[in-house]
PDB file of C-alpha atoms and ligand atoms in Angstrom:
ATOM      1  CA  MET N   1     196.472  33.967  -5.120  1.00 97.00           C
ATOM      2  CA  LEU N   2     197.236  30.517  -6.475  1.00 98.00           C
ATOM      3  CA  SER N   3     195.203  28.327  -8.785  1.00 98.00           C
ATOM      4  CA  ARG N   4     196.068  25.026 -10.416  1.00 98.00           C
ATOM      5  CA  PHE N   5     195.782  22.844 -13.481  1.00 98.00           C
ATOM      6  CA  ALA N   6     195.642  19.217 -12.363  1.00 98.00           C
ATOM      7  CA  PRO N   7     195.157  16.781 -15.246  1.00 96.00           C
ATOM      8  CA  SER N   8     194.608  13.091 -14.545  1.00 95.00           C
ATOM      9  CA  LEU N   9     197.123  10.853 -16.276  1.00 94.00           C
ATOM     10  CA  THR N  10     194.397   8.725 -17.825  1.00 92.00           C
ATOM     11  CA  GLY N  11     194.516  10.080 -21.360  1.00 92.00           C
ATOM     12  CA  TYR N  12     195.786  12.758 -23.711  1.00 93.00           C
ATOM     13  CA  LEU N  13     194.529  16.320 -23.441  1.00 95.00           C
ATOM     14  CA  HIS N  14     191.384  17.007 -25.471  1.00 93.00           C
ATOM     15  CA  LEU N  15     189.315  20.058 -26.376  1.00 93.00           C
ATOM     16  CA  GLY N  16     187.653  20.043 -22.927  1.00 93.00           C
ATOM     17  CA  HIS N  17     191.029  20.420 -21.274  1.00 95.00           C
ATOM     18  CA  VAL N  18     191.877  23.311 -23.575  1.00 96.00           C
ATOM     19  CA  LEU N  19     188.668  25.099 -22.555  1.00 96.00           C
ATOM     20  CA  HIS N  20     189.488  24.358 -18.914  1.00 96.00           C
ATOM     21  CA  MET N  21     193.002  25.767 -19.320  1.00 98.00           C
ATOM     22  CA  LEU N  22     191.530  28.891 -20.927  1.00 97.00           C
ATOM     23  CA  TYR N  23     189.427  29.388 -17.794  1.00 97.00           C
ATOM     24  CA  VAL N  24     192.298  28.686 -15.385  1.00 98.00           C
ATOM     25  CA  TRP N  25     194.878  30.877 -17.136  1.00 98.00           C
ATOM     26  CA  GLY N  26     192.294  33.499 -18.147  1.00 97.00           C
ATOM     27  CA  ILE N  27     190.897  33.989 -14.644  1.00 96.00           C
ATOM     28  CA  ALA N  28     194.371  33.792 -13.096  1.00 96.00           C
ATOM     29  CA  LYS N  29     195.575  36.503 -15.477  1.00 94.00           C
ATOM     30  CA  LYS N  30     192.675  38.792 -14.590  1.00 93.00           C
ATOM     31  CA  MET N  31     193.137  38.165 -10.858  1.00 91.00           C
ATOM     32  CA  GLY N  32     196.917  38.360 -10.846  1.00 93.00           C
ATOM     33  CA  ALA N  33     196.960  34.745  -9.586  1.00 97.00           C
ATOM     34  CA  LYS N  34     199.704  32.211 -10.289  1.00 98.00           C
ATOM     35  CA  VAL N  35     199.033  28.725 -11.681  1.00 98.00           C
ATOM     36  CA  LEU N  36     200.668  25.479 -10.654  1.00 97.00           C
ATOM     37  CA  CYS N  37     200.553  22.236 -12.591  1.00 97.00           C
ATOM     38  CA  ARG N  38     200.296  18.907 -10.824  1.00 97.00           C
ATOM     39  CA  MET N  39     199.839  15.442 -12.215  1.00 96.00           C
ATOM     40  CA  GLU N  40     196.885  13.565 -10.733  1.00 97.00           C
ATOM     41  CA  ASP N  41     198.005   9.968 -11.084  1.00 96.00           C
ATOM     42  CA  HIS N  42     196.729   8.757  -7.708  1.00 93.00           C
ATOM     43  CA  ASP N  43     194.814   5.957  -9.453  1.00 89.00           C
ATOM     44  CA  LEU N  44     197.684   3.653 -10.333  1.00 89.00           C
ATOM     45  CA  SER N  45     195.359   1.185 -12.035  1.00 89.00           C
ATOM     46  CA  ARG N  46     194.284   3.767 -14.645  1.00 89.00           C
ATOM     47  CA  ALA N  47     197.111   6.311 -14.815  1.00 94.00           C
ATOM     48  CA  ARG N  48     199.842   5.773 -17.399  1.00 94.00           C
ATOM     49  CA  PRO N  49     203.153   7.613 -17.022  1.00 92.00           C
ATOM     50  CA  GLU N  50     203.576   8.126 -20.762  1.00 92.00           C
ATOM     51  CA  TYR N  51     200.676  10.604 -20.752  1.00 94.00           C
ATOM     52  CA  GLU N  52     202.699  13.046 -18.649  1.00 94.00           C
ATOM     53  CA  PRO N  53     205.267  14.090 -21.299  1.00 94.00           C
ATOM     54  CA  ALA N  54     202.502  14.127 -23.928  1.00 93.00           C
ATOM     55  CA  ILE N  55     200.367  16.452 -21.778  1.00 95.00           C
ATOM     56  CA  LEU N  56     203.308  18.736 -21.042  1.00 96.00           C
ATOM     57  CA  ASP N  57     204.238  18.856 -24.693  1.00 95.00           C
ATOM     58  CA  THR N  58     200.676  19.819 -25.663  1.00 96.00           C
ATOM     59  CA  MET N  59     200.520  22.502 -22.971  1.00 97.00           C
ATOM     60  CA  GLU N  60     203.772  24.010 -24.172  1.00 97.00           C
ATOM     61  CA  TRP N  61     202.709  23.889 -27.808  1.00 97.00           C
ATOM     62  CA  LEU N  62     199.464  25.708 -27.007  1.00 98.00           C
ATOM     63  CA  GLY N  63     201.311  28.254 -24.841  1.00 98.00           C
ATOM     64  CA  PHE N  64     200.012  27.389 -21.346  1.00 98.00           C
ATOM     65  CA  VAL N  65     203.023  27.892 -19.077  1.00 97.00           C
ATOM     66  CA  PRO N  66     202.579  27.138 -15.363  1.00 97.00           C
ATOM     67  CA  ASP N  67     204.330  29.290 -12.755  1.00 97.00           C
ATOM     68  CA  PHE N  68     205.018  26.322 -10.467  1.00 94.00           C
ATOM     69  CA  GLY N  69     204.947  22.561 -10.446  1.00 95.00           C
ATOM     70  CA  ILE N  70     205.617  20.189 -13.285  1.00 94.00           C
ATOM     71  CA  ARG N  71     206.328  21.657 -16.683  1.00 89.00           C
ATOM     72  CA  ALA N  72     207.908  20.604 -19.943  1.00 85.00           C
ATOM     73  CA  GLY N  73     211.557  19.682 -19.498  1.00 77.00           C
ATOM     74  CA  LEU N  74     211.294  19.237 -15.727  1.00 69.00           C
ATOM     75  CA  SER N  75     209.163  16.159 -15.616  1.00 60.00           C
ATOM     76  CA  SER N  76     211.468  13.241 -14.956  1.00 68.00           C
ATOM     77  CA  SER N  77     212.520  13.567 -11.303  1.00 86.00           C
ATOM     78  CA  PRO N  78     210.279  12.744  -8.302  1.00 91.00           C
ATOM     79  CA  SER N  79     208.097  15.707  -7.467  1.00 94.00           C
ATOM     80  CA  GLU N  80     205.672  16.895  -4.814  1.00 95.00           C
ATOM     81  CA  PHE N  81     203.498  17.892  -7.793  1.00 96.00           C
ATOM     82  CA  ARG N  82     203.025  14.307  -8.975  1.00 96.00           C
ATOM     83  CA  GLN N  83     200.607  12.322  -6.818  1.00 97.00           C
ATOM     84  CA  SER N  84     202.265   8.932  -7.338  1.00 96.00           C
ATOM     85  CA  ASP N  85     205.381  10.403  -5.655  1.00 96.00           C
ATOM     86  CA  CYS N  86     203.482  11.624  -2.590  1.00 97.00           C
ATOM     87  CA  SER N  87     202.316   8.537  -0.738  1.00 96.00           C
ATOM     88  CA  GLU N  88     204.326   9.371   2.386  1.00 97.00           C
ATOM     89  CA  TYR N  89     202.775  12.813   2.582  1.00 98.00           C
ATOM     90  CA  TYR N  90     199.234  11.406   2.154  1.00 98.00           C
ATOM     91  CA  GLN N  91     200.018   8.893   4.893  1.00 98.00           C
ATOM     92  CA  SER N  92     200.923  11.764   7.237  1.00 98.00           C
ATOM     93  CA  VAL N  93     197.688  13.619   6.449  1.00 98.00           C
ATOM     94  CA  LEU N  94     195.757  10.402   7.061  1.00 98.00           C
ATOM     95  CA  GLN N  95     197.509  10.038  10.424  1.00 98.00           C
ATOM     96  CA  SER N  96     196.269  13.434  11.530  1.00 96.00           C
ATOM     97  CA  LEU N  97     192.672  12.471  10.648  1.00 98.00           C
ATOM     98  CA  LYS N  98     193.161   9.157  12.424  1.00 97.00           C
ATOM     99  CA  LYS N  99     194.352  10.909  15.609  1.00 96.00           C
ATOM    100  CA  ARG N 100     191.096  12.823  15.620  1.00 95.00           C
ATOM    101  CA  GLY N 101     189.112   9.555  15.338  1.00 96.00           C
ATOM    102  CA  LEU N 102     187.720  10.600  11.976  1.00 97.00           C
ATOM    103  CA  VAL N 103     188.609   7.589   9.853  1.00 98.00           C
ATOM    104  CA  TYR N 104     187.805   3.891   9.979  1.00 98.00           C
ATOM    105  CA  GLY N 105     188.449   0.704   8.059  1.00 98.00           C
ATOM    106  CA  CYS N 106     185.614  -0.699   5.943  1.00 98.00           C
ATOM    107  CA  GLU N 107     185.355  -4.173   4.451  1.00 97.00           C
ATOM    108  CA  CYS N 108     182.170  -3.671   2.401  1.00 96.00           C
ATOM    109  CA  SER N 109     182.320  -4.458  -1.300  1.00 92.00           C
ATOM    110  CA  ARG N 110     180.826  -2.147  -3.895  1.00 89.00           C
ATOM    111  CA  LYS N 111     178.030  -4.671  -4.427  1.00 89.00           C
ATOM    112  CA  GLU N 112     177.158  -4.739  -0.718  1.00 88.00           C
ATOM    113  CA  ILE N 113     177.014  -0.946  -0.650  1.00 89.00           C
ATOM    114  CA  GLN N 114     174.767  -0.894  -3.724  1.00 86.00           C
ATOM    115  CA  GLU N 115     172.415  -3.375  -2.065  1.00 85.00           C
ATOM    116  CA  SER N 116     172.307  -1.452   1.215  1.00 83.00           C
ATOM    117  CA  MET N 117     171.581   1.770  -0.709  1.00 78.00           C
ATOM    118  CA  ALA N 118     168.398   0.514  -2.364  1.00 66.00           C
ATOM    119  CA  GLY N 119     165.770   3.242  -1.826  1.00 51.00           C
ATOM    120  CA  GLY N 120     165.762   6.372   0.280  1.00 45.00           C
ATOM    121  CA  ILE N 121     169.210   7.820   0.380  1.00 46.00           C
ATOM    122  CA  THR N 122     169.702   9.133  -3.140  1.00 49.00           C
ATOM    123  CA  ALA N 123     166.179  10.570  -3.118  1.00 40.00           C
ATOM    124  CA  ALA N 124     167.026  12.371   0.128  1.00 41.00           C
ATOM    125  CA  ALA N 125     170.197  13.644  -1.488  1.00 45.00           C
ATOM    126  CA  SER N 126     168.424  15.160  -4.457  1.00 44.00           C
ATOM    127  CA  ALA N 127     165.617  16.644  -2.353  1.00 40.00           C
ATOM    128  CA  ASP N 128     168.272  18.341  -0.270  1.00 45.00           C
ATOM    129  CA  HIS N 129     169.688  20.595  -2.951  1.00 43.00           C
ATOM    130  CA  ALA N 130     168.274  24.011  -3.542  1.00 38.00           C
ATOM    131  CA  HIS N 131     170.376  24.054  -6.719  1.00 39.00           C
ATOM    132  CA  PRO N 132     170.552  20.662  -8.392  1.00 41.00           C
ATOM    133  CA  VAL N 133     173.934  19.058  -7.969  1.00 44.00           C
ATOM    134  CA  PRO N 134     175.049  16.707 -10.704  1.00 46.00           C
ATOM    135  CA  LEU N 135     175.525  13.360  -8.997  1.00 47.00           C
ATOM    136  CA  HIS N 136     178.449  11.438 -10.297  1.00 54.00           C
ATOM    137  CA  SER N 137     177.222   8.490 -12.308  1.00 50.00           C
ATOM    138  CA  SER N 138     179.134   5.969 -10.214  1.00 64.00           C
ATOM    139  CA  GLU N 139     178.395   7.732  -6.936  1.00 78.00           C
ATOM    140  CA  LEU N 140     177.499   5.453  -4.043  1.00 87.00           C
ATOM    141  CA  CYS N 141     176.171   6.651  -0.701  1.00 93.00           C
ATOM    142  CA  TYR N 142     177.730   4.671   2.112  1.00 94.00           C
ATOM    143  CA  SER N 143     175.450   4.068   5.065  1.00 90.00           C
ATOM    144  CA  GLY N 144     178.183   3.466   7.652  1.00 94.00           C
ATOM    145  CA  THR N 145     177.896  -0.316   8.082  1.00 95.00           C
ATOM    146  CA  CYS N 146     181.519  -0.650   9.309  1.00 97.00           C
ATOM    147  CA  SER N 147     181.770   2.636  11.179  1.00 97.00           C
ATOM    148  CA  GLU N 148     181.781   1.094  14.657  1.00 97.00           C
ATOM    149  CA  LYS N 149     183.504  -2.219  13.902  1.00 98.00           C
ATOM    150  CA  GLY N 150     187.033  -1.041  14.735  1.00 97.00           C
ATOM    151  CA  LEU N 151     188.526  -2.731  11.648  1.00 98.00           C
ATOM    152  CA  PRO N 152     192.188  -2.052  10.804  1.00 97.00           C
ATOM    153  CA  LEU N 153     192.918   0.542   8.144  1.00 97.00           C
ATOM    154  CA  ALA N 154     195.506  -1.621   6.383  1.00 96.00           C
ATOM    155  CA  GLY N 155     193.916  -3.964   3.861  1.00 96.00           C
ATOM    156  CA  ASN N 156     190.531  -2.244   4.109  1.00 98.00           C
ATOM    157  CA  THR N 157     188.942   0.794   2.479  1.00 98.00           C
ATOM    158  CA  VAL N 158     189.684   3.816   4.665  1.00 98.00           C
ATOM    159  CA  ARG N 159     186.620   6.033   5.151  1.00 98.00           C
ATOM    160  CA  PHE N 160     186.196   9.561   6.479  1.00 98.00           C
ATOM    161  CA  ARG N 161     183.448  10.124   9.043  1.00 98.00           C
ATOM    162  CA  THR N 162     181.420  12.675   7.116  1.00 97.00           C
ATOM    163  CA  LEU N 163     180.080  15.485   9.268  1.00 96.00           C
ATOM    164  CA  ALA N 164     176.300  15.860   9.568  1.00 96.00           C
ATOM    165  CA  GLY N 165     174.464  18.820   8.074  1.00 96.00           C
ATOM    166  CA  ALA N 166     174.558  20.903   4.941  1.00 97.00           C
ATOM    167  CA  VAL N 167     177.660  22.661   3.675  1.00 98.00           C
ATOM    168  CA  ILE N 168     176.856  26.033   2.150  1.00 98.00           C
ATOM    169  CA  PHE N 169     179.476  27.654  -0.018  1.00 98.00           C
ATOM    170  CA  GLN N 170     179.737  30.339  -2.665  1.00 97.00           C
ATOM    171  CA  ASP N 171     180.634  29.418  -6.181  1.00 96.00           C
ATOM    172  CA  LEU N 172     181.947  32.681  -7.542  1.00 93.00           C
ATOM    173  CA  GLU N 173     180.178  32.121 -10.870  1.00 90.00           C
ATOM    174  CA  ARG N 174     177.076  30.252  -9.764  1.00 94.00           C
ATOM    175  CA  GLY N 175     176.303  31.784  -6.411  1.00 96.00           C
ATOM    176  CA  GLU N 176     175.347  29.963  -3.259  1.00 97.00           C
ATOM    177  CA  GLN N 177     175.549  26.177  -3.299  1.00 97.00           C
ATOM    178  CA  ARG N 178     174.202  23.780  -0.733  1.00 97.00           C
ATOM    179  CA  GLN N 179     175.254  20.142  -0.504  1.00 97.00           C
ATOM    180  CA  THR N 180     174.948  17.588   2.277  1.00 97.00           C
ATOM    181  CA  PRO N 181     177.750  15.019   2.026  1.00 96.00           C
ATOM    182  CA  ARG N 182     176.087  12.757   4.605  1.00 95.00           C
ATOM    183  CA  ASN N 183     173.152  12.285   2.172  1.00 93.00           C
ATOM    184  CA  GLN N 184     175.123  12.587  -1.023  1.00 94.00           C
ATOM    185  CA  CYS N 185     177.957  10.108  -0.473  1.00 95.00           C
ATOM    186  CA  GLY N 186     177.997   9.206   3.240  1.00 96.00           C
ATOM    187  CA  ASP N 187     181.392   8.346   4.713  1.00 97.00           C
ATOM    188  CA  PHE N 188     183.508   8.625   1.589  1.00 97.00           C
ATOM    189  CA  SER N 189     186.756   6.798   0.975  1.00 97.00           C
ATOM    190  CA  LEU N 190     190.238   8.254   1.279  1.00 98.00           C
ATOM    191  CA  ARG N 191     192.130   5.115   0.307  1.00 97.00           C
ATOM    192  CA  ASP N 192     190.913   1.899  -1.260  1.00 96.00           C
ATOM    193  CA  ARG N 193     191.605  -1.590   0.013  1.00 95.00           C
ATOM    194  CA  ASN N 194     194.597  -1.915  -2.350  1.00 94.00           C
ATOM    195  CA  GLY N 195     196.230   1.133  -0.789  1.00 94.00           C
ATOM    196  CA  GLN N 196     195.388   3.584  -3.601  1.00 95.00           C
ATOM    197  CA  TRP N 197     194.589   7.140  -2.554  1.00 97.00           C
ATOM    198  CA  THR N 198     191.342   8.571  -3.835  1.00 97.00           C
ATOM    199  CA  TYR N 199     190.868  11.742  -5.856  1.00 97.00           C
ATOM    200  CA  GLN N 200     188.986  13.523  -3.029  1.00 98.00           C
ATOM    201  CA  PHE N 201     191.715  12.946  -0.494  1.00 98.00           C
ATOM    202  CA  ALA N 202     194.785  13.444  -2.694  1.00 98.00           C
ATOM    203  CA  CYS N 203     193.334  16.596  -4.244  1.00 98.00           C
ATOM    204  CA  VAL N 204     192.554  18.275  -0.899  1.00 98.00           C
ATOM    205  CA  SER N 205     195.867  17.169   0.651  1.00 98.00           C
ATOM    206  CA  ASP N 206     197.721  18.677  -2.318  1.00 98.00           C
ATOM    207  CA  ASP N 207     195.720  21.907  -2.370  1.00 98.00           C
ATOM    208  CA  ILE N 208     196.545  22.353   1.333  1.00 98.00           C
ATOM    209  CA  ARG N 209     200.215  21.557   0.909  1.00 97.00           C
ATOM    210  CA  HIS N 210     200.638  23.990  -1.970  1.00 97.00           C
ATOM    211  CA  GLY N 211     198.439  26.745  -0.600  1.00 98.00           C
ATOM    212  CA  VAL N 212     195.952  26.706  -3.481  1.00 98.00           C
ATOM    213  CA  ASP N 213     193.306  29.297  -2.645  1.00 98.00           C
ATOM    214  CA  LEU N 214     191.417  29.564  -5.951  1.00 98.00           C
ATOM    215  CA  VAL N 215     190.038  26.311  -7.353  1.00 98.00           C
ATOM    216  CA  ILE N 216     188.809  26.669 -10.940  1.00 97.00           C
ATOM    217  CA  ARG N 217     187.372  23.480 -12.429  1.00 97.00           C
ATOM    218  CA  GLY N 218     184.571  22.069 -14.528  1.00 95.00           C
ATOM    219  CA  GLU N 219     180.995  21.834 -13.298  1.00 94.00           C
ATOM    220  CA  ASP N 220     181.244  18.034 -13.553  1.00 92.00           C
ATOM    221  CA  ILE N 221     183.171  18.162 -10.246  1.00 94.00           C
ATOM    222  CA  LEU N 222     180.790  20.509  -8.447  1.00 96.00           C
ATOM    223  CA  PHE N 223     179.313  17.518  -6.577  1.00 94.00           C
ATOM    224  CA  SER N 224     182.676  16.932  -4.837  1.00 96.00           C
ATOM    225  CA  THR N 225     183.091  20.349  -3.343  1.00 98.00           C
ATOM    226  CA  ALA N 226     181.206  20.084  -0.030  1.00 98.00           C
ATOM    227  CA  ARG N 227     182.948  16.891   1.004  1.00 98.00           C
ATOM    228  CA  GLN N 228     186.280  18.459   0.106  1.00 98.00           C
ATOM    229  CA  ILE N 229     185.371  21.503   2.215  1.00 98.00           C
ATOM    230  CA  GLN N 230     184.719  19.165   5.154  1.00 98.00           C
ATOM    231  CA  LEU N 231     188.241  17.778   4.737  1.00 98.00           C
ATOM    232  CA  PHE N 232     189.780  21.272   4.587  1.00 98.00           C
ATOM    233  CA  GLN N 233     187.898  22.282   7.732  1.00 97.00           C
ATOM    234  CA  THR N 234     188.724  19.109   9.630  1.00 97.00           C
ATOM    235  CA  LEU N 235     192.398  19.548   8.763  1.00 97.00           C
ATOM    236  CA  GLU N 236     192.128  23.179   9.929  1.00 97.00           C
ATOM    237  CA  ALA N 237     193.218  24.484   6.551  1.00 98.00           C
ATOM    238  CA  PRO N 238     191.777  27.552   4.814  1.00 98.00           C
ATOM    239  CA  VAL N 239     188.990  26.693   2.372  1.00 98.00           C
ATOM    240  CA  PRO N 240     189.755  27.912  -1.171  1.00 98.00           C
ATOM    241  CA  GLN N 241     187.412  30.017  -3.268  1.00 97.00           C
ATOM    242  CA  TYR N 242     185.663  28.047  -6.004  1.00 97.00           C
ATOM    243  CA  ILE N 243     184.640  28.608  -9.584  1.00 97.00           C
ATOM    244  CA  HIS N 244     183.025  25.742 -11.506  1.00 96.00           C
ATOM    245  CA  HIS N 245     182.865  26.586 -15.191  1.00 95.00           C
ATOM    246  CA  SER N 246     180.609  25.069 -17.825  1.00 92.00           C
ATOM    247  CA  LEU N 247     181.779  22.349 -20.187  1.00 91.00           C
ATOM    248  CA  LEU N 248     181.882  21.931 -23.954  1.00 87.00           C
ATOM    249  CA  PHE N 249     178.798  22.030 -26.174  1.00 79.00           C
ATOM    250  CA  ASP N 250     178.504  20.938 -29.767  1.00 72.00           C
ATOM    251  CA  GLY N 251     177.100  23.195 -32.496  1.00 67.00           C
ATOM    252  CA  GLU N 252     173.517  22.222 -31.513  1.00 67.00           C
ATOM    253  CA  GLY N 253     173.925  23.104 -27.848  1.00 66.00           C
ATOM    254  CA  ARG N 254     174.399  19.532 -26.576  1.00 67.00           C
ATOM    255  CA  LYS N 255     177.095  18.871 -24.010  1.00 67.00           C
ATOM    256  CA  LEU N 256     180.171  17.121 -25.307  1.00 70.00           C
ATOM    257  CA  SER N 257     181.326  14.711 -22.704  1.00 59.00           C
ATOM    258  CA  LYS N 258     185.006  14.047 -22.202  1.00 53.00           C
ATOM    259  CA  ARG N 259     185.072  10.744 -23.989  1.00 53.00           C
ATOM    260  CA  GLN N 260     182.775  11.406 -26.943  1.00 49.00           C
ATOM    261  CA  ARG N 261     183.868  13.334 -30.023  1.00 50.00           C
ATOM    262  CA  SER N 262     186.524  15.259 -28.150  1.00 55.00           C
ATOM    263  CA  GLU N 263     189.523  14.082 -30.078  1.00 78.00           C
ATOM    264  CA  SER N 264     192.918  14.322 -28.422  1.00 91.00           C
ATOM    265  CA  ILE N 265     194.964  17.408 -29.174  1.00 94.00           C
ATOM    266  CA  THR N 266     197.876  15.135 -29.974  1.00 92.00           C
ATOM    267  CA  CYS N 267     195.849  13.612 -32.867  1.00 91.00           C
ATOM    268  CA  LEU N 268     194.490  16.948 -34.075  1.00 93.00           C
ATOM    269  CA  ARG N 269     197.993  18.363 -34.111  1.00 94.00           C
ATOM    270  CA  GLU N 270     199.358  15.365 -36.000  1.00 91.00           C
ATOM    271  CA  ALA N 271     196.549  15.796 -38.509  1.00 91.00           C
ATOM    272  CA  GLY N 272     197.765  19.334 -39.185  1.00 94.00           C
ATOM    273  CA  SER N 273     195.597  21.578 -36.967  1.00 96.00           C
ATOM    274  CA  SER N 274     197.299  24.736 -35.747  1.00 98.00           C
ATOM    275  CA  SER N 275     197.186  25.786 -32.089  1.00 98.00           C
ATOM    276  CA  GLU N 276     195.002  28.776 -33.105  1.00 98.00           C
ATOM    277  CA  GLU N 277     192.482  26.423 -34.724  1.00 98.00           C
ATOM    278  CA  ILE N 278     192.372  24.205 -31.643  1.00 97.00           C
ATOM    279  CA  ILE N 279     192.016  27.139 -29.254  1.00 98.00           C
ATOM    280  CA  GLY N 280     189.328  28.619 -31.526  1.00 97.00           C
ATOM    281  CA  ARG N 281     187.365  25.339 -31.566  1.00 94.00           C
ATOM    282  CA  SER N 282     187.546  25.007 -27.773  1.00 95.00           C
ATOM    283  CA  ALA N 283     186.406  28.596 -27.333  1.00 95.00           C
ATOM    284  CA  PHE N 284     183.494  28.067 -29.741  1.00 94.00           C
ATOM    285  CA  TYR N 285     182.389  24.742 -28.207  1.00 93.00           C
ATOM    286  CA  GLY N 286     182.755  26.376 -24.790  1.00 93.00           C
ATOM    287  CA  LYS N 287     180.384  29.176 -25.934  1.00 91.00           C
ATOM    288  CA  LEU N 288     183.031  31.848 -25.546  1.00 94.00           C
ATOM    289  CA  THR N 289     182.527  32.886 -29.183  1.00 95.00           C
ATOM    290  CA  PRO N 290     179.276  32.849 -31.211  1.00 94.00           C
ATOM    291  CA  SER N 291     180.926  31.204 -34.206  1.00 94.00           C
ATOM    292  CA  TYR N 292     184.139  29.356 -34.910  1.00 95.00           C
ATOM    293  CA  ARG N 293     187.256  31.297 -35.762  1.00 97.00           C
ATOM    294  CA  PRO N 294     190.946  30.542 -35.114  1.00 98.00           C
ATOM    295  CA  LEU N 295     192.195  32.418 -32.045  1.00 98.00           C
ATOM    296  CA  SER N 296     195.544  33.262 -30.539  1.00 98.00           C
ATOM    297  CA  LEU N 297     195.954  32.239 -26.923  1.00 98.00           C
ATOM    298  CA  ASP N 298     196.027  35.882 -25.813  1.00 97.00           C
ATOM    299  CA  ASP N 299     192.806  36.694 -27.660  1.00 97.00           C
ATOM    300  CA  ALA N 300     191.108  33.620 -26.177  1.00 97.00           C
ATOM    301  CA  LEU N 301     192.253  34.444 -22.635  1.00 97.00           C
ATOM    302  CA  GLY N 302     190.771  37.916 -23.154  1.00 95.00           C
ATOM    303  CA  LEU N 303     187.332  36.292 -23.672  1.00 95.00           C
ATOM    304  CA  ILE N 304     187.240  34.855 -20.164  1.00 94.00           C
ATOM    305  CA  SER N 305     185.235  37.067 -17.886  1.00 83.00           C
ATOM    306  CA  CYS N 306     186.020  36.179 -14.330  1.00 68.00           C
ATOM    307  CA  ALA N 307     183.587  36.364 -11.477  1.00 58.00           C
ATOM    308  CA  GLY N 308     183.462  39.909 -10.176  1.00 45.00           C
ATOM    309  CA  ASN N 309     183.214  38.728  -6.582  1.00 44.00           C
ATOM    310  CA  VAL N 310     186.532  36.885  -6.281  1.00 46.00           C
ATOM    311  CA  SER N 311     188.165  38.408  -3.240  1.00 44.00           C
ATOM    312  CA  ASN N 312     191.832  39.130  -3.748  1.00 42.00           C
ATOM    313  CA  LYS N 313     193.529  38.025  -0.580  1.00 40.00           C
TER     314      LYS N 313
HETATM  315  N1  LIG Z 401     192.245  15.496 -12.030  1.00 70.02           N
HETATM  316  C1  LIG Z 401     190.946  16.091 -12.011  1.00 70.02           C
HETATM  317  C2  LIG Z 401     190.408  16.107 -13.426  1.00 70.02           C
HETATM  318  O1  LIG Z 401     191.188  16.087 -14.365  1.00 70.02           O
HETATM  319  C3  LIG Z 401     191.040  17.506 -11.453  1.00 70.02           C
HETATM  320  C4  LIG Z 401     189.962  17.773 -10.498  1.00 70.02           C
HETATM  321  C5  LIG Z 401     190.058  19.126  -9.794  1.00 70.02           C
HETATM  322  O2  LIG Z 401     190.412  20.119 -10.440  1.00 70.02           O
HETATM  323  O3  LIG Z 401     189.766  19.164  -8.607  1.00 70.02           O
HETATM  324  O4  LIG Z 401     189.207  16.095 -13.614  1.00 70.02           O
END
């Protein structure tokens, strides 16, 4: 089995990432799975290359060693594990969707989509879910205005023709999930009008290419899973198993979002924190321990109980 750690190059690692790595490496250890590391810098307007060595340095310092992909000391050359190096590959995946008639060019602006959304669709999306799905704050549901216009892909947003109906999948921690991409996001974008690949498309293309079959990630991305499953199925690739873990909480039980309070590990380290203190804080804020105490990486990995129903292929 193969899982992955796939940080975006939009900032330094913080306590949320440490908790996430504890889940990825902890579950992988229990399952006998390997872990690859890839750099998600598909968004060239936000990603900054200098975060890559900083992230790798932090991973190494904390003791998270990937089995494959980019790791400390091997980060300078072009790599199939760094999304900004993979445009040709994404183009080839896009071609295979295009051959099937499943993509189209769209000239709508974000504002036009917002206006066309007014009413109905988001309400339908939330009514649809037996288990509430966290909608992404900036999530727009595209109604398909350009779907039959035959616009060129170049210079336009490239959209995937979302399949109708609900996608039902098992989250190995949370049980059965039901999402309907047609109501949730409509025909979602694979590439923007400036030629930048989107997270949904680059992530699935990479998971297929590398044979990732166990996706472990935070519950903030749960809303993306059904649409990603539609891409896997359309591309006739095996759908991975999924575990969406919970995020960080502060001492009073409130969720700590990525950008509040969660100081970068680089700063904490410079201020004198030890790796055991940082791992202990992440474990405590992640509710893996009832109170704070410094922890070795091995002890923290031992706290991760993985879903009993992961099937070992
Ligand atoms: N780059 C994404 C993040 O850091 C990873 C998403 C995923 O694991 O699918 O949130």
